[in-house]
C-alpha angles and dihedrals in degrees: 000000000000127000091279095055091255122131115262111254095023112162094212103049107141139145087260092062097036092054099035107115089212096062099082090051092047091052092047094049092048090050091049093050092049093046089054089061100262117152098178130055136177120202125187122192113198111201089011097172109197091350098246097134093045093049091048091049091051091049090049091051089055091047089053090056105262108152101193114044128171127184133184124187124187132182136164092232117086089196093057093045087052089055091048091051090049090053088049091061087069092049112084120164122136091214092060125072117188133181128183120193140173105242143148109258095234092049091047091052092048089053090059095054097091097044105026117205122238090236130020117193116201144149122257104295098172094085103046111023135093117250091252090057091054088050090050090049093052090051096045096076148003091242123029118191119191136185093277088056086244117139145196109219129194120181105001138053111245 
């Protein structure tokens, strides 16, 4: 680990990850899941931007020993999704499947309802979203981590 709590040699170390208030919680939740015996993890990043945090989280999951890792990043900006896909071309690991898509945040959350992710990364939705969006967020994943590093947890202690 380096001084920022990021693994040494990480390919996706950037100011965005180092200063993202969600990162410490993401790392802690991944470690808790792995310590509980999990070998597979699914992470969804709603409003993922250029995908840096999601890619770093997937890389950290692999480093912790997860053997089946799936990531999905969505954003409303085609430009940012293009950047995320470009970063993905440098990210080759057969244990990790990643998809980036342009999508409305509410629609992306609704898509997760039937097969909730283990971890959903998002920005603070409490201030700006409709009540039905908050409901969709709670049902999109077992663990939801927002900008304030707060979380909604179902099923495990984080």
